[in-house]
Short mmCIF file of C-alpha atoms in Angstrom, two decimals:
data_model
loop_
_atom_site.label_atom_id
_atom_site.label_comp_id
_atom_site.label_asym_id
_atom_site.label_seq_id
_atom_site.Cartn_x
_atom_site.Cartn_y
_atom_site.Cartn_z
CA MET A 1 55.19 25.85 -0.78
CA ALA A 2 52.24 27.40 1.04
CA PRO A 3 53.12 29.29 4.25
CA PRO A 4 52.24 27.55 7.52
CA LEU A 5 48.87 28.31 9.10
CA ASN A 6 48.74 29.92 12.52
CA PRO A 7 47.11 27.32 14.77
CA ALA A 8 45.17 29.98 16.67
CA PRO A 9 42.63 31.96 14.64
CA ALA A 10 41.98 35.67 15.10
CA ARG A 11 38.38 36.21 16.20
CA VAL A 12 36.45 39.44 15.71
CA THR A 13 32.95 40.43 16.80
CA ALA A 14 31.16 43.49 15.44
CA HIS A 15 27.85 45.05 16.45
CA PRO A 16 26.21 48.23 15.07
CA ALA A 17 25.45 49.49 18.58
CA PHE A 18 29.15 49.87 19.40
CA ALA A 19 30.31 52.85 17.33
CA VAL A 20 33.49 54.83 17.95
CA GLY A 21 32.40 57.77 15.82
CA PRO A 22 31.83 58.76 12.21
CA VAL A 23 34.18 58.02 9.35
CA ARG A 24 35.70 61.45 8.78
CA ARG A 25 36.61 62.36 5.22
CA GLU A 26 39.41 64.53 6.61
CA THR A 27 41.19 61.31 7.64
CA PHE A 28 42.07 60.81 3.98
CA GLY A 29 44.16 63.93 3.54
CA THR A 30 47.62 64.20 2.00
CA PHE A 31 50.42 66.74 1.88
CA VAL A 32 52.11 68.82 -0.82
CA GLU A 33 55.29 70.60 0.23
CA HIS A 34 57.80 72.62 -1.76
CA LEU A 35 60.29 69.80 -1.28
CA GLY A 36 62.17 67.99 -4.02
CA ARG A 37 59.90 67.10 -6.95
CA CYS A 38 56.58 67.16 -5.13
CA VAL A 39 55.47 70.42 -6.78
CA TYR A 40 57.74 70.88 -9.79
CA THR A 41 57.51 67.87 -12.16
CA GLY A 42 55.10 66.44 -9.57
CA ILE A 43 51.76 68.24 -9.65
CA TYR A 44 53.06 71.04 -11.91
CA GLU A 45 54.92 70.61 -15.19
CA PRO A 46 54.09 72.99 -18.03
CA GLY A 47 54.79 71.35 -21.36
CA HIS A 48 54.10 67.84 -20.10
CA PRO A 49 51.98 65.86 -22.60
CA THR A 50 49.11 65.73 -20.09
CA ALA A 51 49.47 69.29 -18.74
CA ASP A 52 46.51 71.64 -18.98
CA ASP A 53 46.71 75.32 -19.91
CA ASP A 54 47.73 76.19 -16.34
CA GLY A 55 50.62 73.71 -16.27
CA TRP A 56 49.04 71.09 -14.00
CA ARG A 57 49.80 67.47 -14.90
CA GLY A 58 46.54 65.81 -15.89
CA ASP A 59 47.81 62.32 -15.10
CA VAL A 60 48.60 63.35 -11.51
CA LEU A 61 45.24 65.08 -11.14
CA GLY A 62 43.53 61.87 -12.24
CA LEU A 63 45.53 59.72 -9.82
CA THR A 64 44.86 62.20 -6.99
CA ARG A 65 41.13 61.80 -7.57
CA GLU A 66 41.49 58.01 -7.76
CA LEU A 67 43.46 58.01 -4.50
CA GLY A 68 40.39 59.52 -2.83
CA VAL A 69 42.09 62.52 -1.27
CA SER A 70 40.00 64.87 0.86
CA THR A 71 42.38 67.59 2.07
CA VAL A 72 45.89 68.62 1.07
CA ARG A 73 48.25 70.39 3.48
CA TYR A 74 50.44 73.10 1.90
CA PRO A 75 53.12 74.58 1.50
CA GLY A 76 54.96 72.73 4.27
CA GLY A 77 56.40 71.14 6.23
CA ASN A 78 59.79 72.50 7.11
CA PHE A 79 59.61 74.71 4.01
CA VAL A 80 56.90 76.92 5.52
CA SER A 81 59.11 78.11 8.39
CA GLY A 82 61.13 80.26 6.00
CA TYR A 83 58.41 81.00 3.43
CA ARG A 84 57.10 84.39 2.37
CA TRP A 85 53.65 83.75 0.94
CA GLU A 86 53.75 87.02 -1.02
CA ASP A 87 56.53 85.55 -3.21
CA GLY A 88 54.09 83.13 -4.84
CA ILE A 89 51.36 85.51 -6.00
CA GLY A 90 50.98 87.82 -8.98
CA PRO A 91 52.53 87.52 -12.46
CA LYS A 92 54.86 84.53 -12.63
CA ASP A 93 57.59 86.46 -14.45
CA GLU A 94 57.75 88.94 -11.57
CA ARG A 95 58.01 86.43 -8.73
CA PRO A 96 61.33 86.40 -6.84
CA VAL A 97 63.64 83.40 -6.76
CA ARG A 98 64.65 82.49 -3.19
CA LEU A 99 66.93 80.11 -1.33
CA ASP A 100 65.01 77.42 0.53
CA LEU A 101 67.01 76.80 3.69
CA ALA A 102 64.89 73.86 4.83
CA TRP A 103 65.85 71.64 1.87
CA HIS A 104 68.94 73.50 0.61
CA SER A 105 67.29 74.16 -2.74
CA THR A 106 66.33 77.06 -5.00
CA GLU A 107 62.65 78.01 -4.98
CA THR A 108 61.36 79.68 -8.16
CA ASN A 109 57.91 80.46 -6.72
CA GLN A 110 56.26 79.53 -10.02
CA VAL A 111 53.63 77.81 -7.87
CA GLY A 112 52.15 79.74 -4.97
CA LEU A 113 49.01 80.23 -2.95
CA ASP A 114 46.51 81.21 -5.68
CA ASP A 115 47.91 78.54 -7.97
CA PHE A 116 47.59 75.85 -5.33
CA VAL A 117 43.98 76.77 -4.58
CA GLN A 118 43.29 76.52 -8.31
CA TRP A 119 44.88 73.04 -8.37
CA CYS A 120 42.80 71.98 -5.35
CA ARG A 121 39.60 72.92 -7.15
CA LYS A 122 40.63 70.90 -10.17
CA ALA A 123 41.55 67.94 -7.97
CA GLY A 124 38.35 68.21 -5.91
CA VAL A 125 40.21 68.56 -2.60
CA GLU A 126 40.17 71.07 0.26
CA PRO A 127 43.31 73.15 0.92
CA MET A 128 44.85 73.05 4.39
CA ILE A 129 47.22 76.01 4.62
CA ALA A 130 50.17 76.32 7.02
CA VAL A 131 51.38 79.76 8.13
CA ASN A 132 54.98 80.64 8.89
CA LEU A 133 55.56 80.93 12.62
CA GLY A 134 59.27 80.25 12.27
CA THR A 135 60.66 83.48 10.80
CA ARG A 136 57.33 85.34 10.84
CA GLY A 137 54.33 85.65 13.13
CA VAL A 138 50.92 87.10 13.92
CA GLN A 139 50.81 89.89 11.33
CA GLU A 140 51.77 87.64 8.43
CA ALA A 141 49.15 85.10 9.46
CA LEU A 142 46.51 87.84 9.49
CA ASP A 143 47.72 89.12 6.12
CA VAL A 144 47.45 85.77 4.35
CA LEU A 145 44.05 85.15 5.97
CA GLU A 146 42.77 88.52 4.72
CA TYR A 147 44.22 87.90 1.26
CA CYS A 148 42.53 84.49 1.03
CA ASN A 149 39.18 85.02 2.68
CA HIS A 150 38.05 88.64 2.77
CA PRO A 151 35.56 89.42 -0.03
CA GLY A 152 37.06 92.75 -1.08
CA GLY A 153 37.50 96.41 -0.26
CA THR A 154 40.79 96.05 1.62
CA ALA A 155 44.34 96.28 0.33
CA LEU A 156 45.05 92.56 0.48
CA SER A 157 41.65 91.28 -0.64
CA ASP A 158 41.73 93.66 -3.60
CA LEU A 159 45.25 92.46 -4.39
CA ARG A 160 43.88 88.92 -4.63
CA ARG A 161 41.18 90.13 -6.99
CA ARG A 162 43.73 91.91 -9.17
CA ASN A 163 45.69 88.65 -9.25
CA GLY A 164 42.71 86.92 -10.83
CA ALA A 165 40.80 85.46 -7.87
CA GLU A 166 37.65 87.59 -7.76
CA GLU A 167 35.93 85.39 -5.17
CA PRO A 168 37.47 84.61 -1.75
CA HIS A 169 39.28 81.31 -1.44
CA GLY A 170 37.26 80.52 1.68
CA ILE A 171 40.06 78.56 3.40
CA THR A 172 39.04 77.40 6.86
CA PHE A 173 41.76 74.83 7.69
CA TRP A 174 44.95 76.48 9.00
CA CYS A 175 48.11 75.07 10.60
CA LEU A 176 49.90 77.37 13.03
CA GLY A 177 53.43 76.63 11.91
CA ASN A 178 55.16 73.27 11.54
CA GLU A 179 57.20 71.07 13.90
CA MET A 180 58.29 74.01 16.02
CA ASP A 181 59.59 71.55 18.63
CA GLY A 182 62.31 70.36 16.24
CA PRO A 183 65.87 71.78 16.45
CA TRP A 184 66.04 71.33 12.66
CA GLN A 185 63.22 73.86 12.20
CA ILE A 186 63.94 77.41 11.11
CA GLY A 187 62.79 79.49 14.07
CA HIS A 188 62.72 76.50 16.46
CA LYS A 189 61.12 77.48 19.75
CA THR A 190 60.75 76.25 23.29
CA PRO A 191 57.30 74.96 24.33
CA ALA A 192 56.56 78.19 26.22
CA GLU A 193 57.69 80.39 23.33
CA TYR A 194 55.65 78.53 20.75
CA GLY A 195 52.62 78.14 23.00
CA ARG A 196 52.43 81.88 23.52
CA LEU A 197 52.90 82.61 19.80
CA ALA A 198 50.31 80.00 18.78
CA ALA A 199 47.79 81.45 21.24
CA GLU A 200 48.38 85.02 20.03
CA THR A 201 48.13 83.98 16.38
CA ALA A 202 45.01 81.88 16.92
CA ARG A 203 43.31 84.63 18.92
CA ALA A 204 44.00 87.20 16.23
CA MET A 205 42.90 84.89 13.42
CA ARG A 206 39.64 84.23 15.29
CA MET A 207 39.06 87.99 15.47
CA ALA A 208 39.39 88.18 11.69
CA GLY A 209 37.84 84.85 10.65
CA GLY A 210 35.58 83.81 13.49
CA ASP A 211 34.67 80.35 14.66
CA ALA A 212 34.46 78.98 11.10
CA LEU A 213 38.25 78.63 11.13
CA ARG A 214 39.74 75.28 12.10
CA LEU A 215 43.11 75.92 13.71
CA VAL A 216 45.87 73.36 14.31
CA ALA A 217 48.57 73.98 16.92
CA CYS A 218 51.88 72.17 16.52
CA GLY A 219 52.20 69.08 18.63
CA SER A 220 55.30 66.93 18.92
CA SER A 221 57.16 65.88 15.78
CA GLY A 222 57.13 62.29 16.96
CA PRO A 223 56.84 60.06 20.00
CA THR A 224 60.63 59.89 20.46
CA MET A 225 61.09 63.64 20.96
CA ASP A 226 62.59 64.38 24.38
CA THR A 227 59.95 67.07 24.91
CA PHE A 228 56.94 64.90 23.98
CA GLY A 229 54.21 65.34 26.58
CA GLU A 230 55.70 68.42 28.15
CA TRP A 231 55.45 70.15 24.76
CA GLU A 232 51.74 69.34 24.47
CA ARG A 233 51.11 70.45 28.05
CA ALA A 234 52.92 73.77 27.76
CA VAL A 235 51.52 74.64 24.33
CA LEU A 236 47.93 73.81 25.22
CA MET A 237 48.06 75.57 28.57
CA GLU A 238 48.51 78.73 26.47
CA ALA A 239 46.44 77.93 23.38
CA TYR A 240 43.76 75.43 24.45
CA GLU A 241 40.80 77.80 24.23
CA PHE A 242 41.75 79.10 20.77
CA VAL A 243 42.65 75.98 18.74
CA ASP A 244 40.68 72.99 17.51
CA TYR A 245 43.48 70.48 16.99
CA ILE A 246 46.95 69.55 18.16
CA SER A 247 49.08 68.04 15.42
CA ALA A 248 50.85 64.68 15.52
CA HIS A 249 53.62 63.46 13.20
CA GLN A 250 55.02 59.95 12.95
CA TYR A 251 57.18 58.24 10.35
CA VAL A 252 58.18 54.59 10.44
CA GLU A 253 60.72 52.57 8.49
CA ASN A 254 62.11 49.09 8.02
CA ARG A 255 65.50 49.17 9.72
CA GLY A 256 66.27 45.56 8.88
CA SER A 257 63.68 43.70 10.96
CA LEU A 258 60.47 43.05 9.07
CA ALA A 259 58.78 41.92 12.29
CA ASP A 260 59.56 45.27 13.94
CA HIS A 261 58.45 47.20 10.86
CA LEU A 262 55.09 45.44 10.80
CA ALA A 263 54.47 46.54 14.40
CA ALA A 264 54.15 50.19 13.29
CA GLY A 265 50.37 50.31 13.75
CA HIS A 266 50.79 48.97 17.28
CA LEU A 267 53.19 51.84 18.04
CA MET A 268 50.94 54.48 16.45
CA ASP A 269 48.04 53.25 18.58
CA ARG A 270 50.10 53.84 21.73
CA PHE A 271 51.24 57.28 20.50
CA ILE A 272 47.65 58.40 19.91
CA ARG A 273 46.54 57.21 23.35
CA GLU A 274 49.39 59.12 24.97
CA ILE A 275 48.56 62.32 23.07
CA VAL A 276 44.93 62.03 24.17
CA ALA A 277 46.05 61.64 27.78
CA HIS A 278 48.18 64.81 27.60
CA VAL A 279 45.42 66.80 25.88
CA ASP A 280 42.77 65.73 28.36
CA HIS A 281 45.07 66.51 31.28
CA VAL A 282 45.20 70.13 30.11
CA ARG A 283 41.44 70.17 29.61
CA SER A 284 40.97 68.98 33.18
CA VAL A 285 43.44 71.46 34.64
CA ARG A 286 41.86 74.33 32.74
CA ARG A 287 38.34 73.07 33.54
CA SER A 288 37.49 73.67 29.92
CA ALA A 289 34.28 72.70 28.16
CA ARG A 290 36.14 72.51 24.83
CA GLU A 291 37.54 69.32 23.37
CA VAL A 292 40.75 69.59 21.36
CA HIS A 293 41.28 66.81 18.82
CA ILE A 294 44.24 65.43 16.89
CA SER A 295 45.30 66.35 13.38
CA PHE A 296 47.71 63.57 12.43
CA ASP A 297 48.93 65.68 9.56
CA GLU A 298 52.17 63.88 8.76
CA TRP A 299 52.34 60.09 8.69
CA ASN A 300 53.87 57.49 6.39
CA VAL A 301 56.66 55.02 5.91
CA TRP A 302 59.88 56.96 5.36
CA HIS A 303 63.18 55.11 4.96
CA MET A 304 65.25 57.99 6.29
CA SER A 305 68.22 55.79 7.17
CA SER A 306 68.80 54.77 3.56
CA ARG A 307 69.42 58.34 2.35
CA ARG A 308 68.68 57.16 -1.19
CA THR A 309 68.30 60.75 -2.40
CA PRO A 310 70.12 62.95 0.14
CA VAL A 311 69.59 66.67 0.74
CA PRO A 312 72.06 68.88 -1.20
CA SER A 313 74.76 70.76 0.69
CA GLY A 314 77.49 73.34 0.28
CA ASP A 315 77.29 75.50 -2.83
CA ASP A 316 74.74 73.22 -4.47
CA TRP A 317 71.28 74.87 -4.47
CA PRO A 318 69.40 72.97 -7.20
CA GLU A 319 65.84 73.54 -8.38
CA ALA A 320 63.46 70.70 -7.55
CA PRO A 321 66.12 68.02 -6.92
CA GLU A 322 65.28 64.38 -6.30
CA LEU A 323 64.81 64.23 -2.53
CA THR A 324 63.44 61.45 -0.30
CA GLU A 325 62.01 59.53 -3.26
CA ASP A 326 61.45 56.24 -1.46
CA LEU A 327 60.42 53.16 -3.40
CA TYR A 328 57.78 51.29 -1.42
CA THR A 329 57.50 47.56 -0.94
CA VAL A 330 54.47 45.36 -0.45
CA ALA A 331 55.35 45.24 3.26
CA ASP A 332 55.38 49.06 3.34
CA ALA A 333 51.89 49.07 1.80
CA VAL A 334 50.67 46.65 4.47
CA VAL A 335 52.08 49.00 7.12
CA VAL A 336 50.39 52.02 5.52
CA GLY A 337 47.11 50.09 5.46
CA ASP A 338 47.59 49.25 9.13
CA LEU A 339 48.37 52.86 10.06
CA LEU A 340 45.17 53.95 8.32
CA ILE A 341 43.24 51.26 10.20
CA THR A 342 44.70 52.68 13.43
CA LEU A 343 43.68 56.24 12.55
CA LEU A 344 40.13 55.08 11.84
CA ARG A 345 39.96 53.17 15.14
CA HIS A 346 40.63 56.49 16.89
CA THR A 347 38.12 58.50 14.88
CA ASP A 348 36.63 59.83 18.11
CA ARG A 349 39.82 61.87 18.71
CA VAL A 350 41.73 61.84 15.40
CA HIS A 351 39.61 64.23 13.36
CA ALA A 352 42.04 64.81 10.48
CA ALA A 353 45.13 63.19 8.99
CA SER A 354 47.53 63.78 6.09
CA LEU A 355 49.58 61.09 4.37
CA ALA A 356 52.94 62.71 3.66
CA GLN A 357 53.37 63.32 0.82
CA LEU A 358 51.34 63.11 -2.40
CA VAL A 359 53.79 62.96 -5.32
CA ASN A 360 57.41 61.75 -5.64
CA VAL A 361 58.48 62.70 -2.09
CA ILE A 362 57.71 59.65 0.13
CA ALA A 363 54.58 59.38 -1.95
CA PRO A 364 51.93 57.02 -3.34
CA ILE A 365 52.27 58.64 -6.79
CA MET A 366 55.51 58.82 -8.77
CA THR A 367 56.26 60.73 -11.94
CA ALA A 368 58.96 60.90 -14.59
CA PRO A 369 59.67 64.42 -15.91
CA GLY A 370 58.06 64.52 -19.33
CA GLY A 371 57.01 60.91 -18.87
CA PRO A 372 54.43 58.76 -17.13
CA ALA A 373 52.98 58.76 -13.64
CA TRP A 374 52.50 55.50 -11.77
CA LYS A 375 51.19 54.07 -8.53
CA GLN A 376 53.44 52.90 -5.70
CA THR A 377 52.34 49.95 -3.56
CA ILE A 378 51.07 52.24 -0.79
CA PHE A 379 48.57 53.77 -3.23
CA HIS A 380 46.30 50.72 -3.13
CA PRO A 381 45.31 50.33 0.56
CA PHE A 382 44.83 54.09 0.89
CA ALA A 383 42.62 54.37 -2.22
CA LEU A 384 40.49 51.36 -1.32
CA THR A 385 40.03 52.45 2.29
CA SER A 386 39.08 55.97 1.21
CA ALA A 387 36.61 54.58 -1.32
CA HIS A 388 34.85 52.10 0.96
CA ALA A 389 35.07 53.36 4.57
CA ARG A 390 31.63 54.88 5.10
CA GLY A 391 29.21 55.64 7.94
CA GLU A 392 30.34 54.82 11.47
CA VAL A 393 33.57 53.27 12.70
CA LEU A 394 32.72 50.26 14.87
CA GLN A 395 34.41 49.25 18.10
CA LEU A 396 35.45 45.65 17.45
CA ALA A 397 36.01 42.95 20.04
CA VAL A 398 39.26 41.30 18.90
CA ASP A 399 40.94 38.14 20.14
CA SER A 400 44.17 37.72 18.20
CA PRO A 401 47.27 35.57 18.50
CA SER A 402 50.52 37.48 18.74
CA TYR A 403 53.91 37.29 17.11
CA ALA A 404 57.37 38.14 18.39
CA SER A 405 58.90 41.49 17.49
CA PRO A 406 62.57 41.70 18.56
CA GLN A 407 62.26 45.34 19.56
CA HIS A 408 58.63 45.58 20.67
CA GLY A 409 57.92 42.20 22.29
CA ARG A 410 54.64 40.40 21.64
CA VAL A 411 52.49 42.20 19.08
CA PRO A 412 48.92 41.27 18.03
CA ALA A 413 49.06 39.57 14.65
CA LEU A 414 45.71 41.01 13.58
CA SER A 415 44.94 44.68 13.16
CA ALA A 416 41.36 45.35 12.10
CA VAL A 417 38.60 47.93 11.89
CA ALA A 418 35.07 47.91 10.49
CA THR A 419 32.81 50.65 9.20
CA HIS A 420 29.02 50.47 8.91
CA ASP A 421 26.72 52.63 6.81
CA ALA A 422 23.26 52.29 8.31
CA ASP A 423 21.61 54.12 5.42
CA SER A 424 22.74 51.61 2.80
CA GLY A 425 23.06 48.64 5.13
CA SER A 426 26.64 48.07 3.94
CA MET A 427 29.75 47.48 5.98
CA THR A 428 33.44 47.04 5.31
CA VAL A 429 36.05 45.17 7.33
CA PHE A 430 39.71 46.11 6.89
CA ALA A 431 42.26 43.66 8.28
CA VAL A 432 46.05 43.24 8.36
CA ASN A 433 48.09 40.15 9.16
CA ARG A 434 51.27 41.54 10.70
CA ASP A 435 52.86 38.10 11.05
CA SER A 436 55.53 37.44 8.41
CA SER A 437 55.92 33.77 9.29
CA CYS A 438 52.46 32.29 8.81
CA SER A 439 48.96 32.78 7.44
CA LEU A 440 46.26 33.88 9.87
CA PRO A 441 42.75 32.38 9.97
CA LEU A 442 40.17 35.11 10.51
CA GLU A 443 36.75 34.45 12.01
CA ALA A 444 34.39 37.43 12.24
CA ASP A 445 31.01 37.27 13.93
CA LEU A 446 28.77 39.63 11.96
CA SER A 447 25.49 38.01 12.93
CA ALA A 448 24.19 41.32 14.35
CA PHE A 449 23.92 42.65 10.80
CA ALA A 450 20.85 40.92 9.40
CA GLY A 451 20.64 40.12 5.73
CA ILE A 452 24.16 41.07 4.65
CA GLY A 453 26.16 39.08 2.13
CA LEU A 454 29.79 39.11 1.04
CA VAL A 455 30.14 41.48 -1.92
CA GLU A 456 33.90 41.47 -2.35
CA ALA A 457 37.04 40.17 -0.65
CA LEU A 458 40.37 41.64 -1.74
CA VAL A 459 43.90 41.09 -0.48
CA PHE A 460 47.19 42.86 -1.12
CA ALA A 461 50.14 40.55 -0.55
CA ASN A 462 53.01 38.89 -2.39
CA GLU A 463 55.31 35.92 -1.88
CA ASP A 464 58.13 38.46 -1.80
CA PRO A 465 56.98 41.18 0.62
CA LEU A 466 59.94 43.33 -0.46
CA TRP A 467 58.73 43.67 -4.07
CA ASN A 468 58.33 47.31 -5.09
CA ALA A 469 56.69 49.03 -8.03
CA THR A 470 58.79 50.88 -10.61
CA GLU A 471 58.15 52.97 -13.69
CA GLU A 472 58.72 49.83 -15.76
CA ASP A 473 56.52 47.56 -13.62
CA SER A 474 53.85 48.96 -11.33
CA THR A 475 51.16 46.35 -12.03
CA SER A 476 52.65 42.90 -11.33
CA VAL A 477 51.39 43.07 -7.76
CA LEU A 478 47.91 44.52 -7.33
CA PRO A 479 44.99 43.91 -4.95
CA ARG A 480 43.40 40.59 -5.92
CA VAL A 481 40.45 38.44 -4.96
CA LEU A 482 41.04 36.60 -1.69
CA ASP A 483 40.24 33.00 -2.47
CA GLY A 484 38.23 31.02 0.06
CA ALA A 485 36.64 33.98 1.85
CA ALA A 486 33.02 33.18 2.72
CA LEU A 487 30.11 34.47 4.82
CA GLU A 488 27.74 31.85 6.18
CA GLY A 489 25.25 32.22 9.00
CA GLY A 490 26.50 35.69 9.79
CA ARG A 491 30.10 34.48 10.21
CA LEU A 492 32.88 35.64 7.93
CA ALA A 493 35.76 33.21 7.46
CA ALA A 494 38.99 33.87 5.58
CA VAL A 495 42.70 33.13 5.68
CA LEU A 496 45.00 36.16 5.59
CA PRO A 497 48.40 35.48 3.97
CA PRO A 498 51.55 36.55 5.82
CA VAL A 499 52.25 40.29 5.56
CA SER A 500 48.90 41.13 4.01
CA TRP A 501 46.23 43.81 3.93
CA ALA A 502 42.66 42.74 3.20
CA MET A 503 39.27 44.34 2.65
CA PHE A 504 35.87 42.65 2.94
CA ARG A 505 32.85 44.52 1.60
CA LEU A 506 29.45 43.34 2.74
CA GLY A 507 25.94 44.46 1.98
#
């Protein structure tokens, strides 16, 4: 039986004159942390049938390129707050084995900084490196910066050259620690303590690397942190003039109410607006001419409550254990598509973002040790958005019916964004029907874009929104043609199934 049709259509109007800002490639970043199987048997597995001479899995490299990744944050995450970057350089047989306190695991350091930069070049992505401000500080940040970026003639730059990297890595994107507001973090700090340390570190790194560096101060680990707002204020009062971004992290999960889960984009939208308000308050108080933006460098669906693959404990310190290997449903993919729509809608202030993580650990790509790699459901909306969001993000006028979320009240059923590439004359509309009870008629007035036609209409949905991909079956549910979508007289008409993500390409 076909689902009922919402009696009230969602109406959208787009015009090229109303642009929010450019589509930023940095929005399509991801995250590789030394956590679970993200690195070992994830991106790196010597002896795998697809591995190259350096041990990198070729199947994962291919899927990373297909995903459309722009930047990759590394090496953490919580891991970085106890990490000694020197452990991961030089001959592999001389690298020390360490205890990783963040994830109660054993770290072999067979993959480190130079290796990761090599992988990034093969994957065609830009590295985004986090420095340890948990157990370390200013000097170590300066050391790793010199090692990576100085041409030669100093102790650390010459060490890099002896280790096989003759040319500088040229890394410009740096995170000043990770989630330092969290009591779970090694070296957890108060807002005042971290703000002072971030300012000192950023100032020193600027002295060594100049204005070409893009520096990210730690913001709140989520909107539910007791210190949210006050953390941003205190940190930026110290560091505002030295950093380019404040970070934001947010994970969402289905806790048993699909209606609440599908409201995740609505909640992210509010979180971003609140961060902007706190940032701009500091700018006003400091009377600064600078504008600090948001790096939303951890976001995803993460079913933390399920504890499907829990963190080891006690005397168990395994190497690369299965940790946080969530299996994602169609509904999760719709939420991820909606969160990406939300990030694009705020492209004027969200200048970078990182889907956490890339492989195995809450990831769009899964692997079997010695076996295949496959795509999770969340792979598809991310890859298609990365491939087809081009030009400028448009400010849409949206009139949408709402649905009832038990926890969040009335939530707009439609979430949408459009991008327009003036050079090619093409545009793309991304839309989500958050309503799980009925289909949603969509009417979009695109008459301001003369001469365009409908090139493609795709939808990702399933009768069972809780279907998930597995190693045995990752292809039964894929993006498909959305039947009945049409563009006539500059008006796009379509019906979005319940719990669906859709993409309309026009040109």
